[in-house]
Coordinates of C-alpha atoms and ligand atoms in Angstrom, one line a residue:
M966 CA 166.7 -18.3 -85.3
E967 CA 165.6 -14.2 -84.5
A968 CA 167.1 -10.6 -83.3
T969 CA 164.2 -10.1 -80.7
T970 CA 164.4 -6.2 -81.1
G971 CA 161.0 -4.9 -80.0
F972 CA 159.4 -8.6 -80.0
S973 CA 159.3 -8.1 -76.3
R974 CA 156.0 -6.1 -76.3
F975 CA 154.2 -9.3 -77.9
L976 CA 154.9 -11.2 -74.3
P977 CA 152.6 -9.9 -71.8
E978 CA 154.2 -7.1 -69.8
T979 CA 155.1 -9.1 -66.7
P980 CA 159.3 -8.3 -64.9
S981 CA 159.2 -11.8 -65.1
L982 CA 159.9 -12.9 -68.6
Q983 CA 162.5 -12.3 -71.1
L984 CA 162.3 -13.4 -75.1
D985 CA 165.9 -14.8 -76.1
S986 CA 164.5 -15.5 -79.9
W987 CA 161.7 -16.1 -81.8
S988 CA 161.6 -18.8 -85.1
L989 CA 159.0 -18.9 -88.1
D990 CA 159.0 -22.3 -89.6
D991 CA 157.2 -21.8 -92.7
A992 CA 156.5 -25.3 -93.9
A993 CA 154.9 -26.7 -90.0
T994 CA 153.3 -22.8 -90.5
L995 CA 154.8 -22.9 -86.2
M996 CA 156.2 -19.7 -84.9
T997 CA 158.5 -20.7 -81.5
L998 CA 158.7 -17.6 -78.5
D999 CA 161.8 -19.2 -77.0
V1000 CA 161.4 -17.5 -74.3
T1001 CA 163.3 -17.4 -70.2
S1002 CA 162.0 -17.1 -66.6
T1003 CA 164.1 -14.1 -65.6
Q1004 CA 163.1 -14.1 -61.8
K1005 CA 166.1 -14.5 -59.2
G1006 CA 165.2 -17.6 -57.5
V1007 CA 161.8 -19.4 -55.9
A1008 CA 159.7 -19.4 -52.9
C1009 CA 160.0 -23.1 -52.3
P1010 CA 156.5 -24.9 -52.8
G1011 CA 156.9 -27.2 -49.8
C1012 CA 158.1 -25.4 -46.9
A1013 CA 158.2 -21.0 -48.7
V1014 CA 161.6 -20.7 -48.6
F1015 CA 163.6 -18.4 -51.0
T1016 CA 166.3 -19.7 -52.6
N1017 CA 168.2 -19.2 -56.2
R1018 CA 170.6 -22.1 -56.5
V1019 CA 169.8 -24.0 -59.4
H1020 CA 170.5 -28.1 -60.3
S1021 CA 169.0 -27.7 -63.9
R1022 CA 165.9 -26.0 -66.4
Y1023 CA 164.1 -28.3 -68.6
T1024 CA 161.8 -26.5 -71.3
R1025 CA 157.9 -26.3 -71.1
T1026 CA 155.9 -26.3 -74.5
L1027 CA 153.3 -23.5 -73.9
A1028 CA 150.3 -23.5 -77.2
D1029 CA 150.1 -19.8 -77.4
L1030 CA 148.5 -17.2 -79.7
P1031 CA 147.8 -18.0 -84.0
W1032 CA 150.4 -15.2 -85.7
G1033 CA 149.2 -15.0 -88.9
A1034 CA 148.3 -18.7 -90.4
A1035 CA 151.1 -19.9 -88.0
R1036 CA 150.3 -21.9 -85.6
G1037 CA 152.1 -19.5 -81.6
R1038 CA 153.9 -21.6 -79.5
W1039 CA 156.0 -20.8 -76.2
Q1040 CA 159.3 -22.6 -75.5
L1041 CA 159.5 -21.7 -71.9
R1042 CA 162.7 -22.1 -70.2
V1043 CA 163.0 -22.7 -66.3
R1044 CA 164.8 -23.4 -63.4
T1045 CA 164.0 -27.2 -61.0
C1046 CA 166.0 -25.7 -57.8
V1047 CA 167.2 -26.7 -54.5
C1048 CA 165.9 -26.9 -51.0
A1049 CA 167.4 -24.7 -49.2
N1050 CA 165.5 -25.4 -46.2
P1051 CA 167.8 -29.2 -44.5
Q1052 CA 164.7 -30.0 -42.9
C1053 CA 162.6 -29.7 -45.4
P1054 CA 161.4 -33.2 -47.3
R1055 CA 161.4 -31.8 -51.2
R1056 CA 165.1 -31.5 -51.8
I1057 CA 164.1 -29.9 -55.1
C1058 CA 161.8 -27.9 -56.3
T1059 CA 160.2 -27.1 -59.8
E1060 CA 160.5 -23.1 -61.0
R1061 CA 156.9 -21.8 -61.2
L1062 CA 155.5 -18.3 -62.3
P1063 CA 152.7 -17.8 -60.1
D1064 CA 151.5 -14.8 -62.4
V1065 CA 152.7 -16.1 -66.0
V1066 CA 151.3 -19.7 -66.4
A1067 CA 149.7 -22.5 -63.4
P1068 CA 152.0 -25.0 -63.2
W1069 CA 150.7 -28.2 -65.3
A1070 CA 149.2 -25.8 -68.2
R1071 CA 149.7 -26.5 -71.6
R1072 CA 149.0 -23.7 -73.2
T1073 CA 148.9 -19.6 -71.9
P1074 CA 146.9 -17.8 -69.9
R1075 CA 146.6 -15.5 -73.4
L1076 CA 145.4 -18.1 -75.7
A1077 CA 143.5 -20.0 -72.7
A1078 CA 141.7 -16.9 -71.9
W1079 CA 140.6 -16.7 -76.4
L1080 CA 139.7 -20.3 -75.9
L1081 CA 137.4 -19.7 -72.6
A1082 CA 135.9 -16.8 -74.8
I1083 CA 134.4 -18.3 -77.8
G1084 CA 133.5 -22.1 -75.5
L1085 CA 131.0 -19.3 -73.4
A1086 CA 129.9 -18.2 -76.6
L1087 CA 128.8 -20.5 -79.0
G1088 CA 129.9 -23.3 -76.9
G1089 CA 131.6 -26.4 -77.9
A1090 CA 130.9 -28.2 -81.3
A1091 CA 130.0 -24.5 -82.4
G1092 CA 133.1 -22.7 -80.8
A1093 CA 135.4 -26.2 -82.2
R1094 CA 134.3 -24.6 -85.9
L1095 CA 134.9 -20.8 -85.6
S1096 CA 138.8 -21.7 -83.4
R1097 CA 140.0 -24.0 -86.6
R1098 CA 139.0 -21.0 -88.6
F1099 CA 141.6 -18.6 -86.6
G1100 CA 144.0 -21.2 -87.1
L1101 CA 143.8 -23.1 -83.5
T1102 CA 143.6 -26.5 -83.4
V1103 CA 140.8 -27.7 -80.4
S1104 CA 138.3 -29.8 -80.0
R1105 CA 135.2 -29.7 -78.9
Q1106 CA 135.4 -31.5 -75.7
T1107 CA 138.8 -29.2 -74.4
L1108 CA 136.6 -27.0 -74.8
L1109 CA 133.5 -28.1 -72.5
R1110 CA 136.3 -28.7 -70.5
V1111 CA 138.1 -25.2 -70.5
I1112 CA 134.3 -23.8 -69.3
R1113 CA 134.1 -26.8 -66.6
R1114 CA 137.0 -25.2 -65.1
L1115 CA 135.6 -21.9 -63.9
P1116 CA 134.2 -21.4 -60.4
H1117 CA 131.3 -21.7 -59.9
L1118 CA 129.7 -17.5 -59.6
G1119 CA 126.5 -17.7 -57.8
D1120 CA 128.0 -16.9 -54.5
R1121 CA 126.6 -13.8 -53.5
T1122 CA 123.8 -12.7 -52.7
P1123 CA 120.9 -9.5 -53.7
Q1124 CA 119.7 -7.8 -52.1
V1125 CA 116.3 -7.9 -54.6
L1126 CA 115.8 -11.5 -56.0
G1127 CA 113.5 -12.4 -58.8
V1128 CA 112.6 -16.3 -58.8
D1129 CA 111.8 -17.8 -61.5
D1130 CA 110.8 -21.4 -63.2
V1131 CA 111.6 -22.6 -66.1
A1132 CA 111.5 -25.9 -69.2
F1133 CA 114.2 -27.6 -69.3
H1134 CA 113.4 -30.3 -72.3
K1135 CA 109.7 -29.0 -73.2
G1136 CA 107.0 -30.4 -70.9
Q1137 CA 108.1 -32.2 -68.8
T1138 CA 111.8 -31.2 -66.7
D1139 CA 111.2 -28.2 -64.8
G1140 CA 113.8 -25.3 -63.6
T1141 CA 114.2 -22.2 -61.3
V1142 CA 116.3 -19.6 -62.0
L1143 CA 117.2 -16.8 -59.7
I1144 CA 117.9 -13.7 -61.5
D1145 CA 119.4 -10.0 -59.8
L1146 CA 117.1 -7.3 -60.1
E1147 CA 120.0 -4.7 -59.1
R1148 CA 122.2 -5.9 -61.6
R1149 CA 120.6 -7.3 -64.6
Q1150 CA 122.6 -10.5 -64.3
P1151 CA 121.9 -14.6 -63.2
V1152 CA 122.5 -15.1 -59.5
A1153 CA 121.3 -19.4 -59.3
L1154 CA 119.6 -22.1 -61.9
W1155 CA 119.6 -25.9 -61.0
P1156 CA 116.6 -28.2 -61.8
D1157 CA 113.6 -28.8 -60.4
R1158 CA 110.7 -26.1 -59.4
E1159 CA 110.2 -28.0 -54.5
A1160 CA 109.7 -25.4 -52.2
E1161 CA 112.2 -27.3 -50.4
T1162 CA 115.9 -26.2 -52.5
W1163 CA 114.3 -22.9 -52.9
A1164 CA 114.4 -21.5 -49.1
Q1165 CA 117.3 -23.5 -48.6
W1166 CA 119.1 -21.0 -51.3
L1167 CA 117.4 -18.6 -49.0
R1168 CA 119.0 -20.3 -45.8
I1169 CA 122.5 -20.0 -47.4
H1170 CA 122.7 -16.9 -48.5
P1171 CA 120.9 -14.6 -46.4
G1172 CA 120.8 -11.1 -46.4
V1173 CA 117.9 -11.0 -49.4
A1174 CA 115.9 -8.0 -48.9
V1175 CA 113.0 -8.8 -52.2
I1176 CA 112.0 -11.8 -53.8
T1177 CA 109.5 -11.1 -57.2
R1178 CA 107.4 -14.4 -57.9
D1179 CA 104.9 -15.9 -60.0
R1180 CA 101.8 -16.7 -57.5
A1181 CA 102.6 -21.1 -58.4
R1182 CA 102.8 -22.4 -54.8
A1183 CA 106.2 -23.0 -55.0
Y1184 CA 107.4 -20.1 -54.6
A1185 CA 105.6 -18.7 -51.8
D1186 CA 106.4 -21.1 -50.0
G1187 CA 110.1 -21.6 -50.5
A1188 CA 110.9 -17.8 -49.8
C1189 CA 108.9 -18.1 -46.4
Q1190 CA 110.9 -20.7 -44.7
G1191 CA 113.6 -20.1 -46.8
A1192 CA 114.0 -16.2 -46.6
P1193 CA 111.0 -15.4 -43.8
E1194 CA 111.6 -11.1 -43.3
A1195 CA 111.8 -10.5 -46.9
I1196 CA 109.2 -9.6 -48.4
Q1197 CA 107.5 -11.0 -51.3
V1198 CA 106.1 -9.3 -54.8
A1199 CA 104.3 -10.8 -56.8
N1200 CA 105.5 -10.3 -60.5
R1201 CA 103.1 -7.9 -62.2
F1202 CA 102.4 -9.9 -65.4
H1203 CA 101.8 -13.0 -63.9
L1204 CA 99.1 -11.3 -62.5
L1205 CA 97.9 -10.4 -66.1
Q1206 CA 98.4 -14.2 -67.2
N1207 CA 96.1 -14.6 -64.2
L1208 CA 94.2 -12.6 -65.1
V1209 CA 93.5 -13.9 -69.1
D1210 CA 94.1 -17.0 -68.0
A1211 CA 91.0 -16.2 -64.9
L1212 CA 88.4 -15.1 -68.0
E1213 CA 89.4 -17.7 -70.9
P1214 CA 87.0 -20.2 -69.4
V1215 CA 83.7 -17.4 -68.6
F1216 CA 84.8 -17.0 -73.0
H1217 CA 84.7 -19.9 -73.7
T1218 CA 81.0 -20.3 -71.9
H1219 CA 79.8 -17.5 -74.4
R1220 CA 80.4 -19.1 -77.5
P1221 CA 77.6 -18.2 -79.8
A1222 CA 78.4 -14.7 -78.8
L1223 CA 81.8 -15.3 -79.6
E1224 CA 81.0 -16.9 -83.5
A1225 CA 78.6 -13.5 -83.8
V1226 CA 80.8 -11.3 -83.8
N1227 CA 82.9 -13.4 -85.8
D1228 CA 80.0 -13.2 -88.3
M1229 CA 80.3 -10.2 -88.3
L1230 CA 83.7 -9.6 -89.0
R1231 CA 83.3 -11.9 -91.7
R1232 CA 80.6 -10.1 -93.1
Q1233 CA 81.8 -7.2 -93.0
G1234 CA 84.7 -7.9 -95.5
V1235 CA 87.8 -7.1 -96.9
P1236 CA 87.7 -3.3 -97.9
L1237 CA 90.5 -3.2 -101.6
P1238 CA 92.2 -0.2 -103.0
D1239 CA 89.4 -0.1 -105.9
G1240 CA 86.5 1.5 -103.1
T1241 CA 85.0 -1.5 -103.1
V1242 CA 84.6 -5.1 -100.9
A1243 CA 86.0 -8.8 -101.2
V1244 CA 84.3 -11.0 -100.0
A1245 CA 87.0 -13.2 -97.4
V1246 CA 88.1 -16.3 -97.3
P1247 CA 86.2 -18.1 -94.4
P1248 CA 89.3 -19.6 -91.5
P1249 CA 89.9 -23.3 -92.7
R1250 CA 88.0 -25.1 -89.3
T1251 CA 88.8 -24.6 -85.9
P1252 CA 88.9 -27.5 -82.7
T1253 CA 85.6 -26.5 -80.5
T1254 CA 87.1 -28.6 -77.3
T1255 CA 87.5 -26.7 -74.0
P1256 CA 91.0 -26.4 -72.0
Q1257 CA 88.1 -28.9 -69.7
Q1258 CA 88.4 -31.1 -72.4
V1259 CA 91.7 -30.8 -73.6
A1260 CA 92.8 -31.8 -69.4
Q1261 CA 89.6 -34.5 -69.4
R1262 CA 91.2 -36.4 -72.6
R1263 CA 94.9 -36.0 -71.6
A1264 CA 93.8 -37.9 -68.1
Q1265 CA 91.8 -40.5 -69.6
G1266 CA 95.6 -40.6 -72.5
V1267 CA 97.9 -40.6 -69.4
A1268 CA 95.7 -43.8 -67.5
L1269 CA 95.3 -45.8 -70.8
H1270 CA 99.7 -45.4 -71.2
Q1271 CA 100.1 -46.5 -68.2
Q1272 CA 97.8 -50.0 -68.0
V1273 CA 99.3 -50.9 -71.4
W1274 CA 102.6 -50.3 -69.5
A1275 CA 101.0 -52.4 -66.4
L1276 CA 100.1 -55.3 -68.7
R1277 CA 104.0 -55.3 -70.0
D1278 CA 105.5 -55.4 -66.5
Q1279 CA 103.0 -59.0 -66.0
G1280 CA 104.9 -60.3 -69.4
W1281 CA 101.7 -59.5 -71.7
P1282 CA 103.0 -59.2 -75.0
G1283 CA 101.3 -56.3 -77.4
H1284 CA 98.0 -58.2 -79.1
A1285 CA 97.1 -59.6 -76.0
I1286 CA 96.9 -55.8 -74.3
A1287 CA 95.5 -55.1 -77.0
T1288 CA 92.6 -57.6 -77.2
H1289 CA 92.4 -57.3 -72.7
L1290 CA 92.7 -53.7 -72.8
G1291 CA 89.5 -53.2 -76.4
I1292 CA 92.2 -50.4 -78.2
G1293 CA 94.6 -50.9 -81.8
K1294 CA 98.0 -52.4 -81.9
S1295 CA 99.4 -49.6 -82.8
T1296 CA 97.3 -48.0 -80.3
V1297 CA 99.9 -50.6 -77.6
F1298 CA 102.6 -50.6 -79.9
R1299 CA 103.3 -45.9 -79.6
S1300 CA 102.4 -46.8 -76.0
L1301 CA 105.3 -49.0 -75.4
R1302 CA 107.8 -47.2 -77.0
T1303 CA 108.3 -44.2 -74.4
T1304 CA 107.7 -45.0 -70.6
T1305 CA 105.9 -42.0 -69.8
L1306 CA 102.9 -39.9 -71.6
P1307 CA 104.8 -37.9 -74.4
E1308 CA 102.9 -34.8 -74.0
R1309 CA 100.9 -33.2 -77.0
T1310 CA 103.0 -30.0 -78.3
R1311 CA 101.3 -27.6 -80.3
R1312 CA 101.1 -27.8 -84.6
R1313 CA 105.6 -27.0 -85.1
D1314 CA 104.2 -24.8 -87.6
G1315 CA 102.4 -22.4 -85.3
G1316 CA 99.1 -23.2 -86.9
R1317 CA 100.9 -21.6 -90.7
S1318 CA 100.9 -23.4 -94.0
V1319 CA 102.9 -23.8 -96.4
L1320 CA 101.2 -22.6 -98.4
N1321 CA 100.9 -18.9 -97.1
P1322 CA 103.2 -17.6 -99.4
S1323 CA 101.6 -18.5 -102.8
K1324 CA 98.2 -17.7 -101.5
S1325 CA 97.3 -13.9 -103.1
S1326 CA 98.8 -15.0 -106.0
L1327 CA 96.2 -17.4 -106.0
L1328 CA 93.3 -15.5 -104.7
E1329 CA 94.9 -13.9 -108.6
R1330 CA 93.6 -16.2 -110.7
W1331 CA 91.5 -17.2 -109.3
N1332 CA 89.6 -14.1 -109.1
A1333 CA 90.8 -14.0 -112.6
G1334 CA 89.3 -17.2 -113.4
C1335 CA 91.0 -20.0 -112.5
R1336 CA 89.4 -22.5 -110.3
D1337 CA 91.0 -25.3 -111.0
A1338 CA 92.5 -26.3 -108.3
L1339 CA 94.7 -28.9 -109.3
R1340 CA 95.8 -26.4 -112.0
L1341 CA 96.5 -24.1 -110.1
Y1342 CA 98.7 -27.0 -107.7
G1343 CA 100.3 -27.6 -110.7
E1344 CA 101.0 -23.7 -112.0
F1345 CA 102.3 -22.7 -108.2
Q1346 CA 104.0 -26.3 -107.4
R1347 CA 106.6 -25.2 -110.6
R1348 CA 107.3 -21.4 -109.2
G1349 CA 108.1 -23.3 -106.0
Y1350 CA 105.5 -24.4 -103.6
R1351 CA 106.4 -27.3 -102.1
G1352 CA 103.3 -28.6 -100.1
S1353 CA 100.5 -30.8 -101.0
D1354 CA 98.1 -31.2 -103.8
A1355 CA 95.4 -31.8 -100.6
T1356 CA 96.6 -28.3 -99.2
V1357 CA 95.3 -26.3 -102.1
A1358 CA 92.4 -28.1 -102.8
R1359 CA 91.5 -27.8 -99.0
Y1360 CA 92.1 -23.7 -99.4
A1361 CA 89.8 -23.8 -102.4
Q1362 CA 87.4 -25.1 -101.4
R1363 CA 87.4 -22.4 -98.2
V1364 CA 87.3 -20.0 -101.1
R1365 CA 84.5 -21.8 -102.6
Q1366 CA 82.5 -21.1 -99.1
A1367 CA 83.7 -17.3 -99.3
Q1368 CA 81.7 -17.6 -102.6
G1369 CA 77.6 -19.3 -101.4
Q1370 CA 79.1 -22.4 -103.8
T1371 CA 79.8 -26.2 -103.3
P1372 CA 82.5 -27.7 -105.2
R1373 CA 79.5 -29.8 -107.1
H1374 CA 77.6 -27.6 -108.1
R1375 CA 79.1 -24.2 -110.3
P1376 CA 76.2 -22.3 -112.3
R1377 CA 77.2 -20.1 -115.2
Q1378 CA 77.5 -16.8 -113.0
A1379 CA 78.8 -14.1 -111.8
R1380 CA 81.6 -15.1 -108.1
P1381 CA 82.2 -12.1 -105.9
V1382 CA 85.9 -11.0 -106.3
V1383 CA 87.5 -13.1 -102.7
A1384 CA 90.1 -11.4 -100.8
M1385 CA 92.3 -12.8 -97.9
P1386 CA 90.9 -11.0 -94.8
H1387 CA 93.1 -8.5 -92.8
H1388 CA 92.1 -9.4 -89.6
Q1389 CA 92.3 -12.3 -87.1
L1390 CA 88.9 -13.2 -85.6
L1391 CA 88.3 -13.9 -82.3
T1392 CA 89.3 -16.8 -80.1
A1393 CA 88.2 -17.4 -76.6
R1394 CA 92.5 -16.6 -75.6
R1395 CA 92.9 -13.6 -78.3
A1396 CA 89.3 -12.0 -76.9
A1397 CA 91.0 -12.7 -73.5
W1398 CA 94.7 -10.8 -74.2
L1399 CA 92.2 -8.5 -77.1
V1400 CA 90.1 -6.9 -73.2
L1401 CA 93.9 -6.9 -72.1
R1402 CA 96.0 -4.7 -74.4
R1403 CA 96.7 -1.8 -73.8
T1404 CA 94.3 1.4 -75.6
D1405 CA 97.1 1.8 -77.4
K1406 CA 98.4 -1.3 -78.8
R1407 CA 95.3 -1.6 -80.5
H1408 CA 95.3 -2.6 -83.8
A1409 CA 92.6 -0.2 -85.8
D1410 CA 89.6 -2.6 -85.5
E1411 CA 89.8 -4.1 -82.7
P1412 CA 87.5 -1.6 -80.1
W1413 CA 86.0 -2.2 -83.0
Q1414 CA 85.3 -6.4 -82.5
L1415 CA 85.8 -5.1 -78.6
T1416 CA 82.6 -2.4 -78.1
Q1417 CA 80.7 -5.8 -80.5
W1418 CA 82.6 -7.9 -78.7
Q1419 CA 81.1 -6.3 -75.1
A1420 CA 77.7 -6.4 -75.8
Q1421 CA 76.8 -9.7 -76.8
H1422 CA 75.9 -10.3 -73.9
A1423 CA 75.7 -8.1 -69.8
E1424 CA 77.7 -11.0 -68.3
L1425 CA 80.7 -10.9 -71.0
A1426 CA 80.3 -6.5 -70.4
E1427 CA 80.9 -6.7 -66.7
A1428 CA 83.7 -9.4 -67.2
I1429 CA 85.2 -7.5 -69.3
E1430 CA 85.2 -3.8 -67.0
L1431 CA 86.7 -5.7 -64.0
T1432 CA 89.3 -7.5 -65.4
Q1433 CA 90.1 -3.3 -67.8
D1434 CA 89.8 -2.7 -63.7
F1435 CA 91.8 -5.3 -62.4
A1436 CA 94.5 -4.5 -65.5
H1437 CA 94.1 -0.9 -65.1
L1438 CA 95.8 -1.1 -60.6
V1439 CA 98.4 -3.6 -61.9
R1440 CA 99.7 -0.9 -64.7
Q1441 CA 98.7 1.6 -62.4
R1442 CA 100.5 0.2 -59.0
Q1443 CA 97.5 1.8 -57.4
G1444 CA 97.9 -1.1 -54.7
E1445 CA 95.7 0.4 -52.6
S1446 CA 92.5 0.1 -54.7
L1447 CA 92.6 -3.6 -54.2
D1448 CA 91.1 -4.1 -52.1
A1449 CA 87.6 -2.2 -53.2
W1450 CA 88.0 -4.1 -56.6
L1451 CA 88.1 -7.7 -54.5
A1452 CA 84.7 -6.3 -53.0
R1453 CA 82.9 -5.9 -56.5
V1454 CA 84.2 -9.4 -57.8
A1455 CA 82.5 -10.9 -54.5
Q1456 CA 79.3 -9.1 -55.9
S1457 CA 79.8 -10.3 -59.2
P1458 CA 78.1 -13.4 -60.8
I1459 CA 81.4 -14.7 -62.7
G1460 CA 82.6 -17.9 -61.1
A1461 CA 86.2 -17.6 -62.3
L1462 CA 86.8 -14.0 -61.7
Q1463 CA 85.5 -14.8 -57.8
R1464 CA 88.8 -18.0 -57.7
L1465 CA 91.0 -15.1 -59.1
A1466 CA 89.6 -13.0 -55.9
K1467 CA 90.3 -15.4 -53.6
G1468 CA 92.8 -17.0 -54.7
L1469 CA 94.7 -12.4 -54.8
S1470 CA 92.8 -12.6 -51.3
D1471 CA 95.4 -15.3 -50.0
D1472 CA 98.6 -13.6 -51.2
D1473 CA 97.2 -10.7 -49.9
D1474 CA 101.2 -9.0 -49.4
A1475 CA 102.5 -10.3 -52.5
V1476 CA 99.8 -9.1 -54.7
K1477 CA 99.5 -5.4 -53.1
T1478 CA 103.6 -4.7 -52.7
G1479 CA 103.4 -6.3 -56.5
L1480 CA 100.5 -3.2 -57.2
T1481 CA 103.1 -0.7 -55.7
W1482 CA 106.9 -1.5 -55.1
P1483 CA 108.6 -1.1 -58.8
W1484 CA 109.9 -4.2 -58.6
S1485 CA 109.4 -6.4 -61.1
N1486 CA 110.4 -9.9 -63.0
G1487 CA 111.3 -8.0 -66.7
P1488 CA 115.2 -8.8 -66.3
V1489 CA 114.0 -12.6 -65.4
E1490 CA 112.0 -12.8 -68.8
E1491 CA 115.7 -10.9 -70.7
Q1492 CA 117.5 -13.9 -68.7
I1493 CA 115.3 -17.3 -69.7
T1494 CA 115.7 -15.7 -73.6
R1495 CA 119.3 -16.1 -73.1
L1496 CA 119.0 -18.6 -71.6
K1497 CA 117.1 -20.3 -74.3
R1498 CA 119.7 -19.2 -76.5
L1499 CA 122.6 -21.2 -75.4
K1500 CA 120.0 -24.4 -74.9
R1501 CA 119.6 -24.4 -78.5
Q1502 CA 123.2 -23.7 -79.3
M1503 CA 123.9 -26.7 -77.2
F1504 CA 121.5 -28.7 -79.9
G1505 CA 120.7 -31.0 -76.2
R1506 CA 123.8 -32.2 -75.1
A1507 CA 125.3 -29.8 -73.1
S1508 CA 124.7 -31.5 -69.2
L1509 CA 122.9 -29.6 -66.9
D1510 CA 126.6 -28.3 -65.2
L1511 CA 127.6 -26.4 -68.1
L1512 CA 124.3 -24.3 -69.2
Q1513 CA 124.9 -23.5 -65.1
R1514 CA 128.4 -22.7 -66.5
R1515 CA 127.4 -20.6 -69.9
F1516 CA 124.1 -19.4 -67.9
L1517 CA 126.2 -17.5 -65.0
Q1518 CA 128.8 -16.5 -66.8
V1519 CA 127.8 -12.9 -67.5
P1520 CA 129.8 -10.7 -70.4
R1521 CA 129.8 -7.5 -67.9
P1522 CA 127.9 -7.0 -64.7
V1523 CA 125.4 -3.8 -65.3
Q1524 CA 124.6 -1.2 -63.4
G1525 CA 122.0 -1.5 -61.1
A1526 CA 118.2 -0.9 -62.5
L1527 CA 117.5 1.7 -59.0
P1528 CA 118.3 3.3 -56.9
K1529 CA 119.1 1.8 -53.7
K1530 CA 116.8 3.7 -51.7
D1531 CA 113.3 1.8 -53.2
V1532 CA 115.0 -1.5 -52.0
L1533 CA 112.9 -1.5 -49.1
P1534 CA 109.7 -0.7 -48.3
K1535 CA 108.7 1.0 -44.9
K1536 CA 107.2 -1.2 -43.3
A1537 CA 108.1 -5.0 -42.6
T1538 CA 105.5 -7.1 -44.6
T1539 CA 105.1 -10.4 -42.9
C1540 CA 104.0 -13.7 -45.1
P1541 CA 100.9 -14.4 -47.5
K1542 CA 98.3 -15.3 -45.3
S1543 CA 98.0 -18.2 -47.6
Q1544 CA 101.1 -19.9 -45.7
G1545 CA 98.3 -20.7 -42.5
Ligands
ZN2721 ZN1 161.4 -26.5 -49.3

């Protein structure tokens, strides 16, 4: 035991505690503070009558913050008192220290605050690992319990609310997030995107004045049912996305024109620093399927999957199912591994090749005369290439193709220098985004690509002009020009844009407000990014309720993005016509 001079300031600032002594156990690396309550008496928890008749004393042990390398703990001396009220059924009451520690807590509030901060930032497993580094022995489950004990936020009703959907698992469970657009803070998160759930939330949180949303029916319907007086705003980014979705099939029908532009790009070659021009390595063959074909194949796949399961449910063995349906046994067993057909996901490498880092040195060797794919594979393997020889061979074939050679036929003549192309070739989707890209954000040769693309066909030129004019309305917020644009689309022969225009007129009020009012779902995108990060940290093990709590706890509030007077337009608008 040591003297406590000056030590009291290491206790929380409260008049009801006094530090009696401290001791450091070197063997156990444990720092103990002996602390006594200095309250004059106790209010009985049963009858609230004040008493100072001490019955007995006892010691509570509380874990505290570490002191250097030593764990910290308090030995807190508290009293039990005899209730002064003769009518009270509770004869003895224990002393409570409401501003110091909760009745049954085993940690000091300052330690609990640390653990909560660590848990919210990192989640259970990573939080526990970091805590151990700091000398705090705490389990993953304890951190999760601390987070779960937090009260639910989300009871305050924002005036301006952004709603959007979020995927919890790739292509599977959908959820909904609500964001306070003035404070840029999350408000709620739930695991469906039904109109009814959303409407119900709005009914128990009256007072929302403005709702920004995408143009999905569920959010429009829910907003009308739950908050008919709120003004709905179509989110501008989603409007641009709708535009790209409409444009892509138009461009798909003009595939030969797309190929013509790509051919021109390829023939241009790659300018080299020495002023000469090299031939570009052609891209790998791209699949020629349209989105409609993909959807059709998916539907066929789902139907087959259901047939397999229907037969399995009737007790059919796998090989009999295969014979009956005329498909391979491996297809049957693959289907039986999952009850629903999993969504085909994109390539996990996003099209990036394992060969990419080696490509420029490979071309250097190639141009220097080494054209043996197997030998190149051996060289690059020694330099750290981890891919297969087939990948190198396929790339070598594309290089030969650029030089106008076939693998078998190798005349001994000078070959053109090959280089990697500087630009990406156009696909229907890339072309659609290129059309929408702001002029100042386009890459060097994109204006040229766009001009060539426009020159291919009158219909393309018209689609591009209409699209760019709409993008201009969106970006300059010219809601008053929407009707004129819709009228022009009605006169045009482009079916996909006409369908888009029909959808926009059905949702007329929200679209016009979106093209006029400053609110947009930017803060929603920020929060969805944050949510995805939290989800990744938790490795998909976390239950939704834990994810909700971490998501809804925001470290510090951000002030409103716009002054209050901008929240409401002058005149009230009604619900979109699509609701009928
Ligand atoms: Zn009492």
